[in-house]
PDB file of C-alpha atoms (C1' of nucleotides) in Angstrom:
ATOM      1  CA  MET A   1     -26.760 -14.552  -1.420  1.00  0.00           C
ATOM      2  CA  GLU A   2     -30.423 -14.953  -0.361  1.00  0.00           C
ATOM      3  CA  ALA A   3     -32.698 -17.164   1.774  1.00  0.00           C
ATOM      4  CA  THR A   4     -33.647 -15.882   5.209  1.00  0.00           C
ATOM      5  CA  CYS A   5     -33.243 -18.223   8.121  1.00  0.00           C
ATOM      6  CA  GLN A   6     -36.390 -19.860   9.450  1.00  0.00           C
ATOM      7  CA  CYS A   7     -36.097 -19.491  13.202  1.00  0.00           C
ATOM      8  CA  ASN A   8     -39.010 -18.509  15.389  1.00  0.00           C
ATOM      9  CA  THR A   9     -36.743 -16.691  17.782  1.00  0.00           C
ATOM     10  CA  VAL A  10     -36.737 -13.763  15.444  1.00  0.00           C
ATOM     11  CA  ASN A  11     -37.570 -10.556  17.213  1.00  0.00           C
ATOM     12  CA  MET A  12     -39.379  -8.673  14.476  1.00  0.00           C
ATOM     13  CA  ASP A  13     -38.860  -5.327  16.179  1.00  0.00           C
ATOM     14  CA  LYS A  14     -35.130  -5.793  16.267  1.00  0.00           C
ATOM     15  CA  VAL A  15     -35.066  -7.078  12.718  1.00  0.00           C
ATOM     16  CA  THR A  16     -36.924  -4.084  11.318  1.00  0.00           C
ATOM     17  CA  GLN A  17     -34.802  -1.774  13.414  1.00  0.00           C
ATOM     18  CA  GLY A  18     -31.731  -3.564  12.153  1.00  0.00           C
ATOM     19  CA  LYS A  19     -32.851  -3.269   8.539  1.00  0.00           C
ATOM     20  CA  ALA A  20     -33.290   0.460   9.052  1.00  0.00           C
ATOM     21  CA  VAL A  21     -29.791   0.831  10.447  1.00  0.00           C
ATOM     22  CA  LEU A  22     -28.130  -1.601   8.050  1.00  0.00           C
ATOM     23  CA  MET A  23     -25.388  -0.166   5.900  1.00  0.00           C
ATOM     24  CA  THR A  24     -25.976  -0.018   2.199  1.00  0.00           C
ATOM     25  CA  GLU A  25     -24.056  -2.457   0.042  1.00  0.00           C
ATOM     26  CA  ASN A  26     -21.942   0.425  -1.231  1.00  0.00           C
ATOM     27  CA  VAL A  27     -20.914   1.767   2.139  1.00  0.00           C
ATOM     28  CA  ALA A  28     -20.175  -1.679   3.515  1.00  0.00           C
ATOM     29  CA  GLY A  29     -18.182  -2.480   0.395  1.00  0.00           C
ATOM     30  CA  ASP A  30     -16.169   0.729   0.456  1.00  0.00           C
ATOM     31  CA  LEU A  31     -15.487   0.359   4.138  1.00  0.00           C
ATOM     32  CA  ALA A  32     -14.444  -3.264   3.810  1.00  0.00           C
ATOM     33  CA  ASN A  33     -12.156  -2.374   0.936  1.00  0.00           C
ATOM     34  CA  LEU A  34     -10.519   0.289   3.043  1.00  0.00           C
ATOM     35  CA  TYR A  35      -9.820  -2.095   5.902  1.00  0.00           C
ATOM     36  CA  LYS A  36      -8.689  -4.749   3.464  1.00  0.00           C
ATOM     37  CA  VAL A  37      -5.879  -2.385   2.537  1.00  0.00           C
ATOM     38  CA  PHE A  38      -4.749  -2.412   6.158  1.00  0.00           C
ATOM     39  CA  GLY A  39      -5.104  -6.178   6.202  1.00  0.00           C
ATOM     40  CA  ASP A  40      -1.675  -7.112   4.932  1.00  0.00           C
ATOM     41  CA  PRO A  41       1.549  -7.224   6.972  1.00  0.00           C
ATOM     42  CA  THR A  42       3.626  -5.595   4.258  1.00  0.00           C
ATOM     43  CA  ARG A  43       1.234  -2.684   3.880  1.00  0.00           C
ATOM     44  CA  VAL A  44       0.910  -2.232   7.626  1.00  0.00           C
ATOM     45  CA  LYS A  45       4.674  -2.058   7.908  1.00  0.00           C
ATOM     46  CA  ILE A  46       4.857   0.477   5.089  1.00  0.00           C
ATOM     47  CA  LEU A  47       2.166   2.653   6.638  1.00  0.00           C
ATOM     48  CA  HIS A  48       3.888   2.539   9.985  1.00  0.00           C
ATOM     49  CA  LEU A  49       7.237   3.480   8.438  1.00  0.00           C
ATOM     50  CA  LEU A  50       5.649   6.368   6.581  1.00  0.00           C
ATOM     51  CA  SER A  51       4.087   7.577   9.807  1.00  0.00           C
ATOM     52  CA  VAL A  52       7.620   8.280  10.966  1.00  0.00           C
ATOM     53  CA  THR A  53       9.203   9.742   7.864  1.00  0.00           C
ATOM     54  CA  GLU A  54       8.904  10.187   4.143  1.00  0.00           C
ATOM     55  CA  LEU A  55      10.632   7.438   2.164  1.00  0.00           C
ATOM     56  CA  CYS A  56      11.307   6.536  -1.455  1.00  0.00           C
ATOM     57  CA  VAL A  57      10.358   3.181  -2.949  1.00  0.00           C
ATOM     58  CA  CYS A  58      13.940   2.041  -2.824  1.00  0.00           C
ATOM     59  CA  ASP A  59      14.358   2.889   0.857  1.00  0.00           C
ATOM     60  CA  ILE A  60      11.233   0.979   1.754  1.00  0.00           C
ATOM     61  CA  ALA A  61      12.380  -2.023  -0.246  1.00  0.00           C
ATOM     62  CA  ASN A  62      15.678  -1.970   1.640  1.00  0.00           C
ATOM     63  CA  VAL A  63      14.100  -1.612   5.047  1.00  0.00           C
ATOM     64  CA  LEU A  64      11.651  -4.427   4.443  1.00  0.00           C
ATOM     65  CA  GLU A  65      14.182  -6.480   2.511  1.00  0.00           C
ATOM     66  CA  MET A  66      11.746  -7.053  -0.296  1.00  0.00           C
ATOM     67  CA  THR A  67      11.913  -6.472  -4.029  1.00  0.00           C
ATOM     68  CA  GLN A  68      11.250  -3.068  -5.536  1.00  0.00           C
ATOM     69  CA  SER A  69       8.435  -4.568  -7.555  1.00  0.00           C
ATOM     70  CA  ALA A  70       6.570  -5.951  -4.571  1.00  0.00           C
ATOM     71  CA  ILE A  71       6.807  -2.628  -2.764  1.00  0.00           C
ATOM     72  CA  SER A  72       5.711  -0.687  -5.806  1.00  0.00           C
ATOM     73  CA  HIS A  73       2.650  -2.878  -6.231  1.00  0.00           C
ATOM     74  CA  GLN A  74       1.705  -2.355  -2.601  1.00  0.00           C
ATOM     75  CA  LEU A  75       2.257   1.391  -2.802  1.00  0.00           C
ATOM     76  CA  ARG A  76      -0.154   1.495  -5.699  1.00  0.00           C
ATOM     77  CA  VAL A  77      -2.797  -0.174  -3.556  1.00  0.00           C
ATOM     78  CA  LEU A  78      -2.152   2.273  -0.739  1.00  0.00           C
ATOM     79  CA  LYS A  79      -2.349   5.191  -3.110  1.00  0.00           C
ATOM     80  CA  GLN A  80      -5.603   4.038  -4.671  1.00  0.00           C
ATOM     81  CA  ALA A  81      -7.050   3.925  -1.177  1.00  0.00           C
ATOM     82  CA  LYS A  82      -5.834   7.505  -0.637  1.00  0.00           C
ATOM     83  CA  LEU A  83      -3.748   6.404   2.290  1.00  0.00           C
ATOM     84  CA  VAL A  84      -0.461   7.581   0.843  1.00  0.00           C
ATOM     85  CA  ARG A  85       0.580  10.401  -1.429  1.00  0.00           C
ATOM     86  CA  ASN A  86       3.767  10.800  -3.449  1.00  0.00           C
ATOM     87  CA  ARG A  87       5.987  13.500  -4.818  1.00  0.00           C
ATOM     88  CA  LYS A  88       8.571  13.055  -7.527  1.00  0.00           C
ATOM     89  CA  ASP A  89      12.110  14.358  -7.192  1.00  0.00           C
ATOM     90  CA  GLY A  90      13.833  13.480 -10.420  1.00  0.00           C
ATOM     91  CA  LYS A  91      13.869   9.734 -10.794  1.00  0.00           C
ATOM     92  CA  THR A  92      12.966   8.970  -7.239  1.00  0.00           C
ATOM     93  CA  VAL A  93       9.444   9.034  -5.863  1.00  0.00           C
ATOM     94  CA  TYR A  94       8.859   9.845  -2.210  1.00  0.00           C
ATOM     95  CA  TYR A  95       5.835   8.581  -0.341  1.00  0.00           C
ATOM     96  CA  THR A  96       4.062  10.030   2.679  1.00  0.00           C
ATOM     97  CA  LEU A  97       0.874   9.329   4.570  1.00  0.00           C
ATOM     98  CA  ASP A  98      -2.050  11.142   2.999  1.00  0.00           C
ATOM     99  CA  ASP A  99      -4.447  11.218   5.850  1.00  0.00           C
ATOM    100  CA  ASP A 100      -4.733  11.611   9.598  1.00  0.00           C
ATOM    101  CA  HIS A 101      -7.211   8.770   9.821  1.00  0.00           C
ATOM    102  CA  VAL A 102      -4.338   6.428   9.121  1.00  0.00           C
ATOM    103  CA  HIS A 103      -2.630   7.387  12.371  1.00  0.00           C
ATOM    104  CA  THR A 104      -5.802   6.883  14.339  1.00  0.00           C
ATOM    105  CA  ILE A 105      -6.699   3.587  12.749  1.00  0.00           C
ATOM    106  CA  LEU A 106      -3.193   2.241  13.284  1.00  0.00           C
ATOM    107  CA  LYS A 107      -3.177   3.416  16.878  1.00  0.00           C
ATOM    108  CA  GLN A 108      -6.553   1.865  17.650  1.00  0.00           C
ATOM    109  CA  GLY A 109      -5.454  -1.373  16.052  1.00  0.00           C
ATOM    110  CA  LEU A 110      -2.295  -1.476  18.126  1.00  0.00           C
ATOM    111  CA  ASP A 111      -4.274  -0.665  21.251  1.00  0.00           C
ATOM    112  CA  HIS A 112      -6.637  -3.502  20.491  1.00  0.00           C
ATOM    113  CA  ILE A 113      -4.036  -6.186  19.923  1.00  0.00           C
ATOM    114  CA  SER A 114      -1.994  -5.165  22.960  1.00  0.00           C
ATOM    115  CA  HIS A 115      -5.148  -5.028  25.063  1.00  0.00           C
ATOM    116  CA  VAL A 116      -6.076  -8.507  23.916  1.00  0.00           C
ATOM    117  CA  LEU A 117      -2.816 -10.283  24.727  1.00  0.00           C
TER     118      LEU A 117
ATOM    119  CA  MET B   1      10.944 -12.976   0.680  1.00  0.00           C
ATOM    120  CA  GLU B   2      14.523 -11.606   0.375  1.00  0.00           C
ATOM    121  CA  ALA B   3      16.806  -9.726  -2.025  1.00  0.00           C
ATOM    122  CA  THR B   4      17.294  -6.037  -1.354  1.00  0.00           C
ATOM    123  CA  CYS B   5      16.833  -3.627  -4.212  1.00  0.00           C
ATOM    124  CA  GLN B   6      20.000  -2.286  -5.787  1.00  0.00           C
ATOM    125  CA  CYS B   7      19.331   1.420  -6.158  1.00  0.00           C
ATOM    126  CA  ASN B   8      21.943   4.006  -5.379  1.00  0.00           C
ATOM    127  CA  THR B   9      19.321   6.429  -4.218  1.00  0.00           C
ATOM    128  CA  VAL B  10      19.237   4.646  -0.916  1.00  0.00           C
ATOM    129  CA  ASN B  11      19.588   7.032   1.980  1.00  0.00           C
ATOM    130  CA  MET B  12      21.420   4.869   4.477  1.00  0.00           C
ATOM    131  CA  ASP B  13      20.440   7.080   7.383  1.00  0.00           C
ATOM    132  CA  LYS B  14      16.774   6.697   6.610  1.00  0.00           C
ATOM    133  CA  VAL B  15      17.142   2.990   6.001  1.00  0.00           C
ATOM    134  CA  THR B  16      18.807   2.336   9.349  1.00  0.00           C
ATOM    135  CA  GLN B  17      16.280   4.592  11.058  1.00  0.00           C
ATOM    136  CA  GLY B  18      13.515   2.689   9.268  1.00  0.00           C
ATOM    137  CA  LYS B  19      14.907  -0.655  10.328  1.00  0.00           C
ATOM    138  CA  ALA B  20      14.942   0.553  13.908  1.00  0.00           C
ATOM    139  CA  VAL B  21      11.313   1.618  13.736  1.00  0.00           C
ATOM    140  CA  LEU B  22      10.108  -1.328  11.657  1.00  0.00           C
ATOM    141  CA  MET B  23       7.427  -3.459  13.240  1.00  0.00           C
ATOM    142  CA  THR B  24       8.295  -7.012  14.115  1.00  0.00           C
ATOM    143  CA  GLU B  25       6.810  -9.729  11.966  1.00  0.00           C
ATOM    144  CA  ASN B  26       4.538 -10.692  14.847  1.00  0.00           C
ATOM    145  CA  VAL B  27       3.097  -7.260  15.447  1.00  0.00           C
ATOM    146  CA  ALA B  28       2.593  -6.574  11.754  1.00  0.00           C
ATOM    147  CA  GLY B  29       0.953  -9.970  11.368  1.00  0.00           C
ATOM    148  CA  ASP B  30      -1.359  -9.560  14.336  1.00  0.00           C
ATOM    149  CA  LEU B  31      -2.309  -6.085  13.242  1.00  0.00           C
ATOM    150  CA  ALA B  32      -2.960  -7.152   9.664  1.00  0.00           C
ATOM    151  CA  ASN B  33      -5.061 -10.051  10.879  1.00  0.00           C
ATOM    152  CA  LEU B  34      -7.129  -7.672  12.971  1.00  0.00           C
ATOM    153  CA  TYR B  35      -7.833  -5.368  10.039  1.00  0.00           C
ATOM    154  CA  LYS B  36      -8.487  -8.344   7.801  1.00  0.00           C
ATOM    155  CA  VAL B  37     -11.418  -9.124  10.044  1.00  0.00           C
ATOM    156  CA  PHE B  38     -12.855  -5.705   9.249  1.00  0.00           C
ATOM    157  CA  GLY B  39     -12.119  -6.281   5.579  1.00  0.00           C
ATOM    158  CA  ASP B  40     -15.317  -8.044   4.604  1.00  0.00           C
ATOM    159  CA  PRO B  41     -18.671  -6.395   3.844  1.00  0.00           C
ATOM    160  CA  THR B  42     -20.666  -8.969   5.773  1.00  0.00           C
ATOM    161  CA  ARG B  43     -18.553  -8.583   8.889  1.00  0.00           C
ATOM    162  CA  VAL B  44     -18.586  -4.803   8.657  1.00  0.00           C
ATOM    163  CA  LYS B  45     -22.366  -4.862   8.469  1.00  0.00           C
ATOM    164  CA  ILE B  46     -22.563  -7.189  11.448  1.00  0.00           C
ATOM    165  CA  LEU B  47     -20.233  -5.024  13.525  1.00  0.00           C
ATOM    166  CA  HIS B  48     -22.205  -1.948  12.644  1.00  0.00           C
ATOM    167  CA  LEU B  49     -25.479  -3.627  13.570  1.00  0.00           C
ATOM    168  CA  LEU B  50     -24.065  -4.769  16.877  1.00  0.00           C
ATOM    169  CA  SER B  51     -22.875  -1.248  17.600  1.00  0.00           C
ATOM    170  CA  VAL B  52     -26.561  -0.342  17.781  1.00  0.00           C
ATOM    171  CA  THR B  53     -28.031  -3.269  19.644  1.00  0.00           C
ATOM    172  CA  GLU B  54     -27.477  -6.791  20.815  1.00  0.00           C
ATOM    173  CA  LEU B  55     -28.752  -9.393  18.341  1.00  0.00           C
ATOM    174  CA  CYS B  56     -29.039 -13.154  18.064  1.00  0.00           C
ATOM    175  CA  VAL B  57     -27.645 -15.129  15.143  1.00  0.00           C
ATOM    176  CA  CYS B  58     -31.082 -15.552  13.707  1.00  0.00           C
ATOM    177  CA  ASP B  59     -31.886 -11.852  13.813  1.00  0.00           C
ATOM    178  CA  ILE B  60     -28.664 -10.999  12.043  1.00  0.00           C
ATOM    179  CA  ALA B  61     -29.348 -13.590   9.360  1.00  0.00           C
ATOM    180  CA  ASN B  62     -32.773 -12.072   8.787  1.00  0.00           C
ATOM    181  CA  VAL B  63     -31.522  -8.509   8.633  1.00  0.00           C
ATOM    182  CA  LEU B  64     -28.740  -9.360   6.193  1.00  0.00           C
ATOM    183  CA  GLU B  65     -30.901 -11.864   4.318  1.00  0.00           C
ATOM    184  CA  MET B  66     -28.204 -14.475   4.470  1.00  0.00           C
ATOM    185  CA  THR B  67     -28.120 -18.050   5.718  1.00  0.00           C
ATOM    186  CA  GLN B  68     -27.699 -18.842   9.384  1.00  0.00           C
ATOM    187  CA  SER B  69     -24.583 -20.826   8.536  1.00  0.00           C
ATOM    188  CA  ALA B  70     -22.821 -17.970   6.806  1.00  0.00           C
ATOM    189  CA  ILE B  71     -23.540 -15.634   9.706  1.00  0.00           C
ATOM    190  CA  SER B  72     -22.410 -18.157  12.257  1.00  0.00           C
ATOM    191  CA  HIS B  73     -19.115 -18.655  10.440  1.00  0.00           C
ATOM    192  CA  GLN B  74     -18.516 -14.922  10.375  1.00  0.00           C
ATOM    193  CA  LEU B  75     -19.424 -14.515  14.025  1.00  0.00           C
ATOM    194  CA  ARG B  76     -16.822 -17.089  14.873  1.00  0.00           C
ATOM    195  CA  VAL B  77     -14.195 -15.023  13.059  1.00  0.00           C
ATOM    196  CA  LEU B  78     -15.327 -11.899  14.884  1.00  0.00           C
ATOM    197  CA  LYS B  79     -15.240 -13.688  18.197  1.00  0.00           C
ATOM    198  CA  GLN B  80     -11.768 -15.094  17.655  1.00  0.00           C
ATOM    199  CA  ALA B  81     -10.596 -11.546  17.003  1.00  0.00           C
ATOM    200  CA  LYS B  82     -12.193 -10.520  20.309  1.00  0.00           C
ATOM    201  CA  LEU B  83     -14.394  -8.038  18.504  1.00  0.00           C
ATOM    202  CA  VAL B  84     -17.663  -9.563  19.657  1.00  0.00           C
ATOM    203  CA  ARG B  85     -18.797 -11.386  22.741  1.00  0.00           C
ATOM    204  CA  ASN B  86     -21.821 -13.612  23.248  1.00  0.00           C
ATOM    205  CA  ARG B  87     -24.185 -14.711  25.961  1.00  0.00           C
ATOM    206  CA  LYS B  88     -26.497 -17.688  25.792  1.00  0.00           C
ATOM    207  CA  ASP B  89     -30.152 -17.475  26.699  1.00  0.00           C
ATOM    208  CA  GLY B  90     -31.497 -20.954  26.299  1.00  0.00           C
ATOM    209  CA  LYS B  91     -31.126 -22.006  22.712  1.00  0.00           C
ATOM    210  CA  THR B  92     -30.461 -18.565  21.378  1.00  0.00           C
ATOM    211  CA  VAL B  93     -27.069 -16.853  21.472  1.00  0.00           C
ATOM    212  CA  TYR B  94     -26.878 -13.084  21.645  1.00  0.00           C
ATOM    213  CA  TYR B  95     -23.908 -11.182  20.320  1.00  0.00           C
ATOM    214  CA  THR B  96     -22.543  -7.776  21.324  1.00  0.00           C
ATOM    215  CA  LEU B  97     -19.456  -5.745  20.568  1.00  0.00           C
ATOM    216  CA  ASP B  98     -16.619  -6.676  22.880  1.00  0.00           C
ATOM    217  CA  ASP B  99     -14.494  -3.612  22.633  1.00  0.00           C
ATOM    218  CA  ASP B 100     -14.558   0.157  22.341  1.00  0.00           C
ATOM    219  CA  HIS B 101     -11.821   0.117  19.724  1.00  0.00           C
ATOM    220  CA  VAL B 102     -14.381  -1.272  17.333  1.00  0.00           C
ATOM    221  CA  HIS B 103     -16.443   1.887  17.518  1.00  0.00           C
ATOM    222  CA  THR B 104     -13.429   4.060  16.929  1.00  0.00           C
ATOM    223  CA  ILE B 105     -12.071   2.014  14.068  1.00  0.00           C
ATOM    224  CA  LEU B 106     -15.462   1.954  12.359  1.00  0.00           C
ATOM    225  CA  LYS B 107     -15.898   5.668  12.832  1.00  0.00           C
ATOM    226  CA  GLN B 108     -12.451   6.496  11.467  1.00  0.00           C
ATOM    227  CA  GLY B 109     -13.083   4.260   8.505  1.00  0.00           C
ATOM    228  CA  LEU B 110     -16.386   5.950   7.751  1.00  0.00           C
ATOM    229  CA  ASP B 111     -14.763   9.354   8.128  1.00  0.00           C
ATOM    230  CA  HIS B 112     -12.070   8.356   5.701  1.00  0.00           C
ATOM    231  CA  ILE B 113     -14.333   7.062   2.950  1.00  0.00           C
ATOM    232  CA  SER B 114     -16.713  10.006   3.214  1.00  0.00           C
ATOM    233  CA  HIS B 115     -13.795  12.420   3.223  1.00  0.00           C
ATOM    234  CA  VAL B 116     -12.422  10.771   0.105  1.00  0.00           C
ATOM    235  CA  LEU B 117     -15.549  10.903  -2.046  1.00  0.00           C
TER     236      LEU B 117
ATOM    237  C1'  DA C   1     -36.333 -39.884  26.416  1.00  0.00           C
ATOM    238  C1'  DT C   2     -37.821 -37.712  22.213  1.00  0.00           C
ATOM    239  C1'  DA C   3     -39.079 -34.089  19.009  1.00  0.00           C
ATOM    240  C1'  DA C   4     -38.246 -29.527  17.591  1.00  0.00           C
ATOM    241  C1'  DC C   5     -35.318 -25.988  17.224  1.00  0.00           C
ATOM    242  C1'  DA C   6     -31.046 -22.503  17.435  1.00  0.00           C
ATOM    243  C1'  DT C   7     -26.487 -22.474  16.607  1.00  0.00           C
ATOM    244  C1'  DA C   8     -21.921 -24.446  15.328  1.00  0.00           C
ATOM    245  C1'  DT C   9     -18.794 -26.897  12.411  1.00  0.00           C
ATOM    246  C1'  DG C  10     -16.359 -29.525   8.511  1.00  0.00           C
ATOM    247  C1'  DA C  11     -15.477 -30.208   3.773  1.00  0.00           C
ATOM    248  C1'  DA C  12     -15.662 -28.455  -0.790  1.00  0.00           C
ATOM    249  C1'  DT C  13     -15.737 -24.930  -4.237  1.00  0.00           C
ATOM    250  C1'  DA C  14     -15.288 -20.468  -6.397  1.00  0.00           C
ATOM    251  C1'  DC C  15     -13.051 -16.324  -5.851  1.00  0.00           C
ATOM    252  C1'  DT C  16      -9.684 -13.082  -4.347  1.00  0.00           C
ATOM    253  C1'  DT C  17      -4.950 -11.595  -3.587  1.00  0.00           C
ATOM    254  C1'  DG C  18       0.418 -11.027  -2.765  1.00  0.00           C
ATOM    255  C1'  DT C  19       4.560 -11.972  -4.798  1.00  0.00           C
ATOM    256  C1'  DT C  20       7.681 -12.983  -8.633  1.00  0.00           C
ATOM    257  C1'  DC C  21       9.524 -12.432 -13.208  1.00  0.00           C
ATOM    258  C1'  DA C  22       9.990  -9.928 -17.189  1.00  0.00           C
ATOM    259  C1'  DT C  23       9.515  -5.692 -19.193  1.00  0.00           C
ATOM    260  C1'  DA C  24       7.803  -0.919 -19.911  1.00  0.00           C
ATOM    261  C1'  DT C  25       7.862   4.026 -18.698  1.00  0.00           C
ATOM    262  C1'  DG C  26      10.088   8.048 -17.591  1.00  0.00           C
ATOM    263  C1'  DT C  27      14.098  10.768 -15.834  1.00  0.00           C
ATOM    264  C1'  DT C  28      19.033  12.307 -15.546  1.00  0.00           C
ATOM    265  C1'  DC C  29      23.536  12.975 -17.108  1.00  0.00           C
ATOM    266  C1'  DA C  30      27.213  12.561 -20.346  1.00  0.00           C
TER     267       DA C  30
ATOM    268  C1'  DT D   1      20.824  10.774 -28.534  1.00  0.00           C
ATOM    269  C1'  DG D   2      21.960   7.057 -25.642  1.00  0.00           C
ATOM    270  C1'  DA D   3      23.216   4.759 -21.397  1.00  0.00           C
ATOM    271  C1'  DA D   4      22.058   4.134 -16.644  1.00  0.00           C
ATOM    272  C1'  DC D   5      18.836   4.150 -13.321  1.00  0.00           C
ATOM    273  C1'  DA D   6      14.232   4.520 -10.326  1.00  0.00           C
ATOM    274  C1'  DT D   7       9.788   3.254 -10.535  1.00  0.00           C
ATOM    275  C1'  DA D   8       5.584   1.195 -12.571  1.00  0.00           C
ATOM    276  C1'  DT D   9       2.982  -2.434 -14.710  1.00  0.00           C
ATOM    277  C1'  DG D  10       1.195  -6.960 -16.716  1.00  0.00           C
ATOM    278  C1'  DA D  11       0.742 -11.826 -16.578  1.00  0.00           C
ATOM    279  C1'  DA D  12       0.966 -15.933 -13.897  1.00  0.00           C
ATOM    280  C1'  DC D  13       1.061 -18.823  -9.990  1.00  0.00           C
ATOM    281  C1'  DA D  14       0.453 -20.046  -5.112  1.00  0.00           C
ATOM    282  C1'  DA D  15      -1.896 -19.270  -1.008  1.00  0.00           C
ATOM    283  C1'  DG D  16      -5.767 -17.661   1.508  1.00  0.00           C
ATOM    284  C1'  DT D  17     -10.945 -16.987   2.130  1.00  0.00           C
ATOM    285  C1'  DA D  18     -16.341 -16.495   2.053  1.00  0.00           C
ATOM    286  C1'  DT D  19     -20.158 -19.022   1.120  1.00  0.00           C
ATOM    287  C1'  DT D  20     -22.855 -23.291   0.524  1.00  0.00           C
ATOM    288  C1'  DC D  21     -24.356 -27.843   1.806  1.00  0.00           C
ATOM    289  C1'  DA D  22     -24.796 -31.372   4.944  1.00  0.00           C
ATOM    290  C1'  DT D  23     -24.591 -32.520   9.500  1.00  0.00           C
ATOM    291  C1'  DA D  24     -23.312 -32.190  14.470  1.00  0.00           C
ATOM    292  C1'  DT D  25     -23.993 -30.129  19.077  1.00  0.00           C
ATOM    293  C1'  DG D  26     -26.658 -28.563  22.630  1.00  0.00           C
ATOM    294  C1'  DT D  27     -31.092 -26.723  24.566  1.00  0.00           C
ATOM    295  C1'  DT D  28     -36.204 -26.634  25.673  1.00  0.00           C
ATOM    296  C1'  DA D  29     -40.602 -28.509  26.295  1.00  0.00           C
ATOM    297  C1'  DT D  30     -43.730 -32.313  26.126  1.00  0.00           C
TER     298       DT D  30
END
DNA sequence: ATAACATATGAATACTTGTTCATATGTTCA
DNA sequence: TGAACATATGAACAAGTATTCATATGTTAT
């Protein structure tokens, strides 16, 4: 976590400029944690499904053919990241996207991977 | 990786609709892998730095106060994801962002975390 | 060619994380 | 109240990953 490299190529102007621009540890950490939430196939699928329609835990489990427990764990992660929201109707809990950024981030991601192929 | 949940709440219409919309394993995997690349503080910092100016490996190491090796490993990941590009000038290798999606994804991410605070 | 240097890479380790299994919480209806 | 059900949660294990250390590759100048 320390020890600067010892090259002579270092352009001190660029380095000081870079240090000025550099994200704080907190911002970089928060941002990385946000993207990390997108960084799992199951969660990406869930987010994409929820971008189409509201669904309950059980529905999602059936669509993805995964256990209720696995889905519930993932929904908790998504909720902590404020990417999804839920409403309770009796026993069942319905989930929706919480945020417009989700649409944009998903769209840009899809654009990127299709552009790269 | 199997076993559907056995609720009765299942709305068959929504489930079949969901299955129709569901991403393929490949797309979800590629997309998740892309976001995973953004899901590390070091890489986020590097991407953000490169969104300001072109930098060589050594410069980046100095700005982040990390070893040349660590940075080089991360740059390889970024390059494989087609997020950065490099040009060689003698011994030194300069890196730049490869793609406009990077800007947008970073911006949306920043918007999201600042909106959430 | 050789020395000096900038970057890349491989193996190893410590750490994180997604799923499963078992069980807890909370809600509805009889 | 109690049974049935939908969801949530905790512990544990397997699989993936970021950094370090040592070293390899490739470039420049003498």
